[in-house]
Short mmCIF file of N, CA and C in Angstrom, two decimals:
data_model
loop_
_atom_site.label_atom_id
_atom_site.label_comp_id
_atom_site.label_asym_id
_atom_site.label_seq_id
_atom_site.Cartn_x
_atom_site.Cartn_y
_atom_site.Cartn_z
N MET A 1 0.86 -1.17 0.00
CA MET A 1 0.00 0.00 0.00
C MET A 1 0.90 1.23 0.00
N ASP A 2 0.65 2.15 -0.90
CA ASP A 2 1.46 3.36 -0.92
C ASP A 2 0.90 4.40 0.03
N LEU A 3 1.64 5.47 0.23
CA LEU A 3 1.27 6.49 1.21
C LEU A 3 -0.08 7.12 0.90
N ILE A 4 -0.32 7.47 -0.35
CA ILE A 4 -1.57 8.12 -0.73
C ILE A 4 -2.75 7.21 -0.44
N ALA A 5 -2.63 5.94 -0.79
CA ALA A 5 -3.71 4.99 -0.51
C ALA A 5 -3.93 4.84 0.99
N GLY A 6 -2.84 4.86 1.76
CA GLY A 6 -2.96 4.75 3.21
C GLY A 6 -3.67 5.96 3.81
N LEU A 7 -3.30 7.14 3.36
CA LEU A 7 -3.95 8.34 3.86
C LEU A 7 -5.41 8.37 3.45
N ASP A 8 -5.70 7.90 2.26
CA ASP A 8 -7.08 7.82 1.81
C ASP A 8 -7.88 6.85 2.69
N ALA A 9 -7.22 5.77 3.12
CA ALA A 9 -7.89 4.81 4.01
C ALA A 9 -8.24 5.47 5.34
N ILE A 10 -7.36 6.33 5.85
CA ILE A 10 -7.66 7.06 7.09
C ILE A 10 -8.86 7.96 6.87
N ASP A 11 -8.89 8.64 5.74
CA ASP A 11 -9.99 9.57 5.43
C ASP A 11 -11.33 8.84 5.34
N ARG A 12 -11.34 7.63 4.80
CA ARG A 12 -12.58 6.87 4.62
C ARG A 12 -13.01 6.10 5.86
N ALA A 13 -12.10 5.90 6.80
CA ALA A 13 -12.41 5.09 7.98
C ALA A 13 -13.28 5.88 8.96
N ASP A 14 -14.05 5.14 9.74
CA ASP A 14 -14.91 5.75 10.76
C ASP A 14 -14.47 5.28 12.14
N GLY A 15 -14.71 6.13 13.11
CA GLY A 15 -14.53 5.78 14.51
C GLY A 15 -13.14 5.28 14.85
N PRO A 16 -13.08 4.28 15.71
CA PRO A 16 -11.79 3.77 16.19
C PRO A 16 -10.86 3.28 15.08
N LEU A 17 -11.43 2.79 13.98
CA LEU A 17 -10.60 2.31 12.88
C LEU A 17 -9.72 3.43 12.33
N ALA A 18 -10.24 4.64 12.25
CA ALA A 18 -9.45 5.77 11.75
C ALA A 18 -8.23 6.01 12.64
N TYR A 19 -8.42 5.96 13.95
CA TYR A 19 -7.32 6.18 14.88
C TYR A 19 -6.34 5.01 14.87
N LEU A 20 -6.84 3.79 14.65
CA LEU A 20 -5.96 2.64 14.51
C LEU A 20 -5.08 2.80 13.27
N LEU A 21 -5.65 3.30 12.18
CA LEU A 21 -4.87 3.54 10.97
C LEU A 21 -3.84 4.65 11.18
N VAL A 22 -4.19 5.68 11.94
CA VAL A 22 -3.21 6.72 12.29
C VAL A 22 -2.05 6.08 13.04
N PHE A 23 -2.34 5.23 14.00
CA PHE A 23 -1.32 4.50 14.76
C PHE A 23 -0.41 3.72 13.83
N VAL A 24 -1.02 2.94 12.92
CA VAL A 24 -0.26 2.08 12.02
C VAL A 24 0.63 2.91 11.09
N PHE A 25 0.08 3.95 10.49
CA PHE A 25 0.88 4.73 9.56
C PHE A 25 1.96 5.55 10.25
N ALA A 26 1.72 5.98 11.47
CA ALA A 26 2.76 6.69 12.22
C ALA A 26 3.90 5.75 12.60
N ALA A 27 3.60 4.46 12.70
CA ALA A 27 4.63 3.48 13.04
C ALA A 27 5.57 3.19 11.88
N ILE A 28 5.18 3.52 10.67
CA ILE A 28 6.01 3.27 9.49
C ILE A 28 7.12 4.32 9.45
N PRO A 29 8.38 3.89 9.39
CA PRO A 29 9.49 4.83 9.46
C PRO A 29 9.45 5.99 8.46
N VAL A 30 8.99 5.79 7.27
CA VAL A 30 9.00 6.86 6.27
C VAL A 30 7.88 7.87 6.52
N VAL A 31 6.78 7.43 7.08
CA VAL A 31 5.60 8.30 7.23
C VAL A 31 5.73 9.15 8.48
N GLU A 32 5.73 8.54 9.63
CA GLU A 32 5.91 9.20 10.92
C GLU A 32 4.87 10.27 11.22
N VAL A 33 5.09 10.99 12.32
CA VAL A 33 4.10 11.92 12.85
C VAL A 33 3.95 13.19 12.00
N LEU A 34 5.00 13.60 11.31
CA LEU A 34 4.93 14.84 10.52
C LEU A 34 3.89 14.79 9.41
N VAL A 35 3.59 13.62 8.92
CA VAL A 35 2.61 13.47 7.85
C VAL A 35 1.24 13.10 8.41
N VAL A 36 1.22 12.16 9.32
CA VAL A 36 -0.04 11.58 9.77
C VAL A 36 -0.87 12.56 10.61
N ILE A 37 -0.25 13.30 11.49
CA ILE A 37 -1.01 14.18 12.37
C ILE A 37 -1.72 15.29 11.59
N PRO A 38 -1.02 16.07 10.77
CA PRO A 38 -1.74 17.10 10.02
C PRO A 38 -2.85 16.53 9.13
N PHE A 39 -2.58 15.37 8.53
CA PHE A 39 -3.59 14.77 7.67
C PHE A 39 -4.81 14.34 8.48
N GLY A 40 -4.57 13.67 9.61
CA GLY A 40 -5.68 13.21 10.45
C GLY A 40 -6.55 14.36 10.93
N VAL A 41 -5.92 15.46 11.33
CA VAL A 41 -6.67 16.63 11.77
C VAL A 41 -7.41 17.26 10.59
N ALA A 42 -6.77 17.29 9.43
CA ALA A 42 -7.38 17.89 8.25
C ALA A 42 -8.64 17.16 7.80
N VAL A 43 -8.69 15.83 8.02
CA VAL A 43 -9.88 15.08 7.61
C VAL A 43 -10.94 15.03 8.70
N GLY A 44 -10.70 15.78 9.79
CA GLY A 44 -11.75 15.93 10.79
C GLY A 44 -11.64 15.05 12.02
N LEU A 45 -10.54 14.35 12.20
CA LEU A 45 -10.37 13.54 13.40
C LEU A 45 -10.02 14.42 14.58
N ASP A 46 -10.30 13.94 15.78
CA ASP A 46 -10.01 14.69 16.99
C ASP A 46 -8.49 14.87 17.14
N PRO A 47 -8.01 16.12 17.25
CA PRO A 47 -6.57 16.36 17.31
C PRO A 47 -5.86 15.67 18.49
N LEU A 48 -6.51 15.63 19.64
CA LEU A 48 -5.90 14.98 20.79
C LEU A 48 -5.72 13.48 20.54
N LEU A 49 -6.77 12.84 20.02
CA LEU A 49 -6.69 11.40 19.75
C LEU A 49 -5.72 11.10 18.61
N VAL A 50 -5.68 11.96 17.61
CA VAL A 50 -4.72 11.79 16.51
C VAL A 50 -3.30 11.88 17.05
N GLY A 51 -3.05 12.90 17.88
CA GLY A 51 -1.72 13.05 18.46
C GLY A 51 -1.32 11.86 19.31
N LEU A 52 -2.24 11.38 20.13
CA LEU A 52 -1.95 10.20 20.97
C LEU A 52 -1.70 8.95 20.13
N ALA A 53 -2.55 8.73 19.13
CA ALA A 53 -2.39 7.55 18.28
C ALA A 53 -1.09 7.61 17.49
N ALA A 54 -0.77 8.77 16.96
CA ALA A 54 0.45 8.91 16.16
C ALA A 54 1.70 8.77 17.03
N ALA A 55 1.71 9.41 18.18
CA ALA A 55 2.88 9.31 19.07
C ALA A 55 3.08 7.86 19.52
N THR A 56 1.99 7.20 19.89
CA THR A 56 2.08 5.82 20.34
C THR A 56 2.54 4.89 19.22
N GLY A 57 2.00 5.11 18.02
CA GLY A 57 2.41 4.29 16.88
C GLY A 57 3.88 4.47 16.55
N ASN A 58 4.32 5.72 16.48
CA ASN A 58 5.72 5.99 16.14
C ASN A 58 6.64 5.44 17.23
N LEU A 59 6.27 5.66 18.48
CA LEU A 59 7.11 5.18 19.58
C LEU A 59 7.17 3.66 19.64
N SER A 60 6.10 2.99 19.27
CA SER A 60 6.11 1.52 19.34
C SER A 60 7.21 0.94 18.47
N THR A 61 7.38 1.47 17.28
CA THR A 61 8.43 0.92 16.42
C THR A 61 9.81 1.49 16.76
N VAL A 62 9.87 2.70 17.31
CA VAL A 62 11.15 3.23 17.79
C VAL A 62 11.65 2.33 18.93
N TYR A 63 10.75 1.94 19.82
CA TYR A 63 11.14 1.04 20.92
C TYR A 63 11.63 -0.30 20.37
N LEU A 64 10.95 -0.82 19.35
CA LEU A 64 11.40 -2.09 18.74
C LEU A 64 12.79 -1.95 18.15
N VAL A 65 13.06 -0.83 17.49
CA VAL A 65 14.36 -0.58 16.89
C VAL A 65 15.44 -0.55 17.97
N VAL A 66 15.14 0.08 19.11
CA VAL A 66 16.12 0.18 20.18
C VAL A 66 16.32 -1.18 20.86
N VAL A 67 15.23 -1.90 21.10
CA VAL A 67 15.35 -3.22 21.71
C VAL A 67 16.15 -4.16 20.81
N ALA A 68 15.95 -4.05 19.52
CA ALA A 68 16.69 -4.86 18.55
C ALA A 68 17.90 -4.08 18.04
N SER A 69 18.61 -3.43 18.96
CA SER A 69 19.66 -2.50 18.55
C SER A 69 20.81 -3.17 17.79
N ASP A 70 21.14 -4.39 18.10
CA ASP A 70 22.22 -5.06 17.35
C ASP A 70 21.84 -5.19 15.88
N TRP A 71 20.63 -5.66 15.63
CA TRP A 71 20.15 -5.79 14.26
C TRP A 71 20.04 -4.41 13.61
N SER A 72 19.49 -3.44 14.35
CA SER A 72 19.29 -2.09 13.81
C SER A 72 20.62 -1.45 13.42
N LEU A 73 21.63 -1.59 14.28
CA LEU A 73 22.94 -1.02 13.97
C LEU A 73 23.56 -1.68 12.75
N ASP A 74 23.42 -3.00 12.64
CA ASP A 74 23.92 -3.70 11.45
C ASP A 74 23.23 -3.20 10.19
N PHE A 75 21.92 -3.02 10.26
CA PHE A 75 21.15 -2.53 9.11
C PHE A 75 21.64 -1.15 8.69
N VAL A 76 21.82 -0.24 9.64
CA VAL A 76 22.27 1.12 9.33
C VAL A 76 23.68 1.10 8.74
N ARG A 77 24.54 0.27 9.28
CA ARG A 77 25.91 0.17 8.74
C ARG A 77 25.90 -0.34 7.30
N ARG A 78 25.05 -1.33 7.01
CA ARG A 78 24.96 -1.84 5.63
C ARG A 78 24.40 -0.78 4.68
N ARG A 79 23.41 -0.05 5.14
CA ARG A 79 22.72 0.90 4.26
C ARG A 79 23.46 2.23 4.11
N TYR A 80 23.99 2.75 5.21
CA TYR A 80 24.58 4.09 5.21
C TYR A 80 26.09 4.12 5.44
N GLY A 81 26.67 3.01 5.85
CA GLY A 81 28.06 3.01 6.26
C GLY A 81 28.14 3.21 7.77
N ASP A 82 29.35 3.26 8.28
CA ASP A 82 29.54 3.42 9.72
C ASP A 82 29.13 4.82 10.15
N PRO A 83 28.08 4.93 10.96
CA PRO A 83 27.62 6.26 11.36
C PRO A 83 28.61 7.04 12.21
N THR A 84 29.55 6.34 12.84
CA THR A 84 30.52 7.03 13.68
C THR A 84 31.75 7.47 12.90
N GLY A 85 31.84 7.07 11.65
CA GLY A 85 32.98 7.47 10.81
C GLY A 85 32.49 8.37 9.68
N GLU A 86 33.29 8.47 8.65
CA GLU A 86 32.90 9.25 7.47
C GLU A 86 31.83 8.48 6.71
N SER A 87 30.77 9.15 6.36
CA SER A 87 29.66 8.51 5.65
C SER A 87 29.35 9.30 4.38
N ASP A 88 28.93 8.59 3.36
CA ASP A 88 28.49 9.23 2.12
C ASP A 88 27.08 9.76 2.24
N SER A 89 26.38 9.37 3.29
CA SER A 89 24.99 9.74 3.46
C SER A 89 24.87 11.16 4.01
N LYS A 90 24.12 11.98 3.29
CA LYS A 90 23.85 13.34 3.74
C LYS A 90 23.10 13.34 5.08
N THR A 91 22.18 12.40 5.23
CA THR A 91 21.39 12.28 6.45
C THR A 91 22.28 11.97 7.65
N ILE A 92 23.20 11.03 7.47
CA ILE A 92 24.11 10.64 8.56
C ILE A 92 25.04 11.81 8.89
N ARG A 93 25.55 12.49 7.88
CA ARG A 93 26.44 13.64 8.14
C ARG A 93 25.70 14.75 8.90
N ARG A 94 24.44 15.01 8.52
CA ARG A 94 23.64 16.01 9.21
C ARG A 94 23.43 15.61 10.68
N ALA A 95 23.07 14.36 10.91
CA ALA A 95 22.86 13.88 12.28
C ALA A 95 24.16 13.94 13.08
N SER A 96 25.26 13.64 12.43
CA SER A 96 26.56 13.68 13.10
C SER A 96 26.91 15.11 13.53
N ARG A 97 26.62 16.08 12.67
CA ARG A 97 26.87 17.49 13.03
C ARG A 97 25.99 17.90 14.22
N ILE A 98 24.73 17.48 14.20
CA ILE A 98 23.83 17.79 15.31
C ILE A 98 24.35 17.12 16.59
N TRP A 99 24.80 15.87 16.46
CA TRP A 99 25.33 15.15 17.61
C TRP A 99 26.54 15.88 18.19
N ASP A 100 27.46 16.29 17.33
CA ASP A 100 28.67 16.99 17.79
C ASP A 100 28.33 18.27 18.54
N ARG A 101 27.29 18.93 18.13
CA ARG A 101 26.95 20.22 18.72
C ARG A 101 26.01 20.10 19.94
N TYR A 102 25.02 19.20 19.84
CA TYR A 102 23.97 19.15 20.87
C TYR A 102 23.81 17.80 21.55
N GLY A 103 24.50 16.78 21.09
CA GLY A 103 24.41 15.46 21.69
C GLY A 103 23.07 14.78 21.43
N LEU A 104 22.77 13.82 22.27
CA LEU A 104 21.53 13.05 22.11
C LEU A 104 20.27 13.92 22.16
N PRO A 105 20.18 14.90 23.07
CA PRO A 105 18.97 15.73 23.06
C PRO A 105 18.73 16.42 21.72
N GLY A 106 19.78 16.91 21.11
CA GLY A 106 19.63 17.57 19.81
C GLY A 106 19.20 16.62 18.71
N VAL A 107 19.81 15.44 18.67
CA VAL A 107 19.45 14.44 17.65
C VAL A 107 18.00 14.02 17.84
N ALA A 108 17.60 13.78 19.08
CA ALA A 108 16.22 13.34 19.36
C ALA A 108 15.21 14.42 19.00
N LEU A 109 15.47 15.65 19.41
CA LEU A 109 14.52 16.73 19.17
C LEU A 109 14.45 17.13 17.69
N ALA A 110 15.54 16.96 16.97
CA ALA A 110 15.54 17.29 15.54
C ALA A 110 15.09 16.12 14.66
N ALA A 111 14.95 14.95 15.25
CA ALA A 111 14.70 13.72 14.49
C ALA A 111 13.56 13.80 13.48
N PRO A 112 12.37 14.27 13.84
CA PRO A 112 11.28 14.23 12.87
C PRO A 112 11.55 15.02 11.58
N VAL A 113 12.37 16.05 11.66
CA VAL A 113 12.62 16.86 10.46
C VAL A 113 13.98 16.60 9.83
N THR A 114 14.84 15.82 10.49
CA THR A 114 16.17 15.59 9.92
C THR A 114 16.38 14.15 9.46
N THR A 115 16.24 13.21 10.36
CA THR A 115 16.56 11.82 10.04
C THR A 115 15.38 10.88 10.14
N GLY A 116 14.36 11.29 10.83
CA GLY A 116 13.27 10.38 11.20
C GLY A 116 13.60 9.79 12.56
N ALA A 117 12.58 9.45 13.30
CA ALA A 117 12.76 8.99 14.67
C ALA A 117 13.52 7.67 14.76
N HIS A 118 13.28 6.77 13.84
CA HIS A 118 13.88 5.46 13.92
C HIS A 118 15.39 5.53 13.70
N LEU A 119 15.79 6.24 12.65
CA LEU A 119 17.21 6.37 12.38
C LEU A 119 17.90 7.17 13.49
N ALA A 120 17.24 8.19 14.01
CA ALA A 120 17.82 8.98 15.10
C ALA A 120 18.07 8.10 16.32
N ALA A 121 17.16 7.20 16.62
CA ALA A 121 17.34 6.30 17.76
C ALA A 121 18.56 5.40 17.55
N VAL A 122 18.70 4.85 16.36
CA VAL A 122 19.84 3.99 16.06
C VAL A 122 21.13 4.80 16.11
N LEU A 123 21.10 6.00 15.58
CA LEU A 123 22.31 6.84 15.61
C LEU A 123 22.69 7.20 17.04
N GLY A 124 21.71 7.48 17.88
CA GLY A 124 22.00 7.74 19.28
C GLY A 124 22.74 6.57 19.92
N LEU A 125 22.33 5.37 19.59
CA LEU A 125 23.01 4.17 20.09
C LEU A 125 24.40 4.05 19.49
N ALA A 126 24.52 4.30 18.18
CA ALA A 126 25.81 4.19 17.51
C ALA A 126 26.81 5.20 18.05
N PHE A 127 26.33 6.38 18.42
CA PHE A 127 27.21 7.42 18.94
C PHE A 127 27.55 7.21 20.42
N GLY A 128 26.98 6.17 21.03
CA GLY A 128 27.41 5.80 22.38
C GLY A 128 26.41 6.00 23.50
N SER A 129 25.21 6.42 23.22
CA SER A 129 24.21 6.59 24.29
C SER A 129 23.63 5.24 24.70
N SER A 130 23.17 5.17 25.92
CA SER A 130 22.54 3.94 26.41
C SER A 130 21.13 3.81 25.84
N ARG A 131 20.65 2.60 25.83
CA ARG A 131 19.27 2.37 25.37
C ARG A 131 18.28 3.19 26.18
N ARG A 132 18.49 3.23 27.48
CA ARG A 132 17.58 3.95 28.36
C ARG A 132 17.53 5.45 28.03
N ARG A 133 18.69 6.05 27.81
CA ARG A 133 18.73 7.48 27.47
C ARG A 133 18.10 7.73 26.10
N VAL A 134 18.39 6.85 25.15
CA VAL A 134 17.80 7.00 23.81
C VAL A 134 16.28 6.91 23.91
N LEU A 135 15.77 5.92 24.62
CA LEU A 135 14.32 5.78 24.75
C LEU A 135 13.71 6.99 25.46
N GLY A 136 14.37 7.48 26.48
CA GLY A 136 13.85 8.64 27.20
C GLY A 136 13.78 9.88 26.32
N TRP A 137 14.87 10.17 25.62
CA TRP A 137 14.89 11.37 24.77
C TRP A 137 13.97 11.23 23.56
N MET A 138 13.90 10.04 22.98
CA MET A 138 13.01 9.85 21.83
C MET A 138 11.55 9.94 22.26
N THR A 139 11.23 9.42 23.43
CA THR A 139 9.86 9.52 23.94
C THR A 139 9.49 10.98 24.15
N GLY A 140 10.34 11.72 24.83
CA GLY A 140 10.07 13.13 25.06
C GLY A 140 9.93 13.92 23.77
N SER A 141 10.82 13.65 22.83
CA SER A 141 10.80 14.35 21.55
C SER A 141 9.51 14.07 20.78
N LEU A 142 9.13 12.80 20.69
CA LEU A 142 7.94 12.45 19.90
C LEU A 142 6.65 12.91 20.57
N VAL A 143 6.61 12.90 21.89
CA VAL A 143 5.43 13.42 22.58
C VAL A 143 5.32 14.92 22.34
N LEU A 144 6.44 15.62 22.45
CA LEU A 144 6.45 17.07 22.20
C LEU A 144 6.04 17.39 20.77
N TRP A 145 6.69 16.74 19.80
CA TRP A 145 6.36 16.98 18.39
C TRP A 145 4.89 16.67 18.11
N SER A 146 4.39 15.57 18.66
CA SER A 146 2.99 15.20 18.42
C SER A 146 2.03 16.23 18.97
N ALA A 147 2.31 16.71 20.18
CA ALA A 147 1.44 17.73 20.79
C ALA A 147 1.47 19.02 19.98
N VAL A 148 2.67 19.45 19.59
CA VAL A 148 2.79 20.70 18.82
C VAL A 148 2.13 20.55 17.45
N LEU A 149 2.36 19.43 16.79
CA LEU A 149 1.75 19.22 15.47
C LEU A 149 0.23 19.14 15.55
N ALA A 150 -0.29 18.46 16.57
CA ALA A 150 -1.74 18.35 16.71
C ALA A 150 -2.35 19.73 16.97
N ALA A 151 -1.73 20.50 17.86
CA ALA A 151 -2.25 21.83 18.17
C ALA A 151 -2.14 22.75 16.95
N ALA A 152 -0.99 22.73 16.29
CA ALA A 152 -0.81 23.59 15.11
C ALA A 152 -1.75 23.20 13.98
N SER A 153 -1.96 21.91 13.79
CA SER A 153 -2.87 21.44 12.75
C SER A 153 -4.30 21.86 13.04
N TRP A 154 -4.70 21.70 14.30
CA TRP A 154 -6.05 22.11 14.68
C TRP A 154 -6.22 23.61 14.50
N TYR A 155 -5.26 24.38 15.00
CA TYR A 155 -5.34 25.84 14.88
C TYR A 155 -5.35 26.25 13.40
N GLY A 156 -4.52 25.62 12.61
CA GLY A 156 -4.48 25.93 11.17
C GLY A 156 -5.78 25.61 10.49
N MET A 157 -6.39 24.47 10.81
CA MET A 157 -7.68 24.11 10.20
C MET A 157 -8.78 25.07 10.65
N GLU A 158 -8.78 25.43 11.94
CA GLU A 158 -9.78 26.38 12.44
C GLU A 158 -9.63 27.72 11.74
N SER A 159 -8.41 28.18 11.57
CA SER A 159 -8.17 29.47 10.90
C SER A 159 -8.59 29.40 9.45
N LEU A 160 -8.29 28.30 8.78
CA LEU A 160 -8.67 28.12 7.38
C LEU A 160 -10.18 28.10 7.24
N LEU A 161 -10.87 27.39 8.11
CA LEU A 161 -12.31 27.32 8.05
C LEU A 161 -12.96 28.69 8.30
N ARG A 162 -12.37 29.50 9.18
CA ARG A 162 -12.89 30.85 9.41
C ARG A 162 -12.69 31.71 8.18
N LEU A 163 -11.58 31.54 7.49
CA LEU A 163 -11.33 32.33 6.28
C LEU A 163 -12.30 31.96 5.16
N VAL A 164 -12.51 30.65 5.01
CA VAL A 164 -13.36 30.14 3.92
C VAL A 164 -14.83 30.36 4.25
N GLY A 165 -15.19 30.12 5.49
CA GLY A 165 -16.61 30.12 5.87
C GLY A 165 -17.05 31.44 6.34
#
C-alpha cells in the first residue's frame, strides 16, 4: 500500500478504525508523525486522539528498533556506512553534526525533520548513548512533536475554516 492509498484509508475510515490507521501509519518509518497528524486533523479527526495515536504508533516501532539494537545497527551500517565514521549519506552527516553540537537531546529533538525517529534512535546508540537514554529522549521528543503538530494542525484548520466560511 502506498502512502496516498494509506492516507485515503484514514480519510474513509470511521470511529476507532481511523485512529488505529493513524497509529499504524505513524509506526512506518517513512511516514511518521509529521505526515499523519496534520492529515488526520485535516480530515476531521479529533486532534488529541490523533496526536496520541500517532505518538504511540511511532514510539512503538522506535522502541522495537532500540530493543533490537544489534540488528538495527547492522542494518544502518549496511545501508549508510559506519555512522561514527565518514559517511556518504547526507542524512548521517547532518545527524553527526547535530550530535557533535547538541548530543543526544539535539538528535532526538531534531529527528522528525532531519533523520526520522527510527534512524535517530539507532544513531544515538551508535554514537554511544545507552538504550535507556535514547528511549527517554526519543519519547520526550515524539510526545512534544505530536502535541505541537496536533495543536498547530487544529489551529491551522480552524483558521482556514474561518477564512473560507
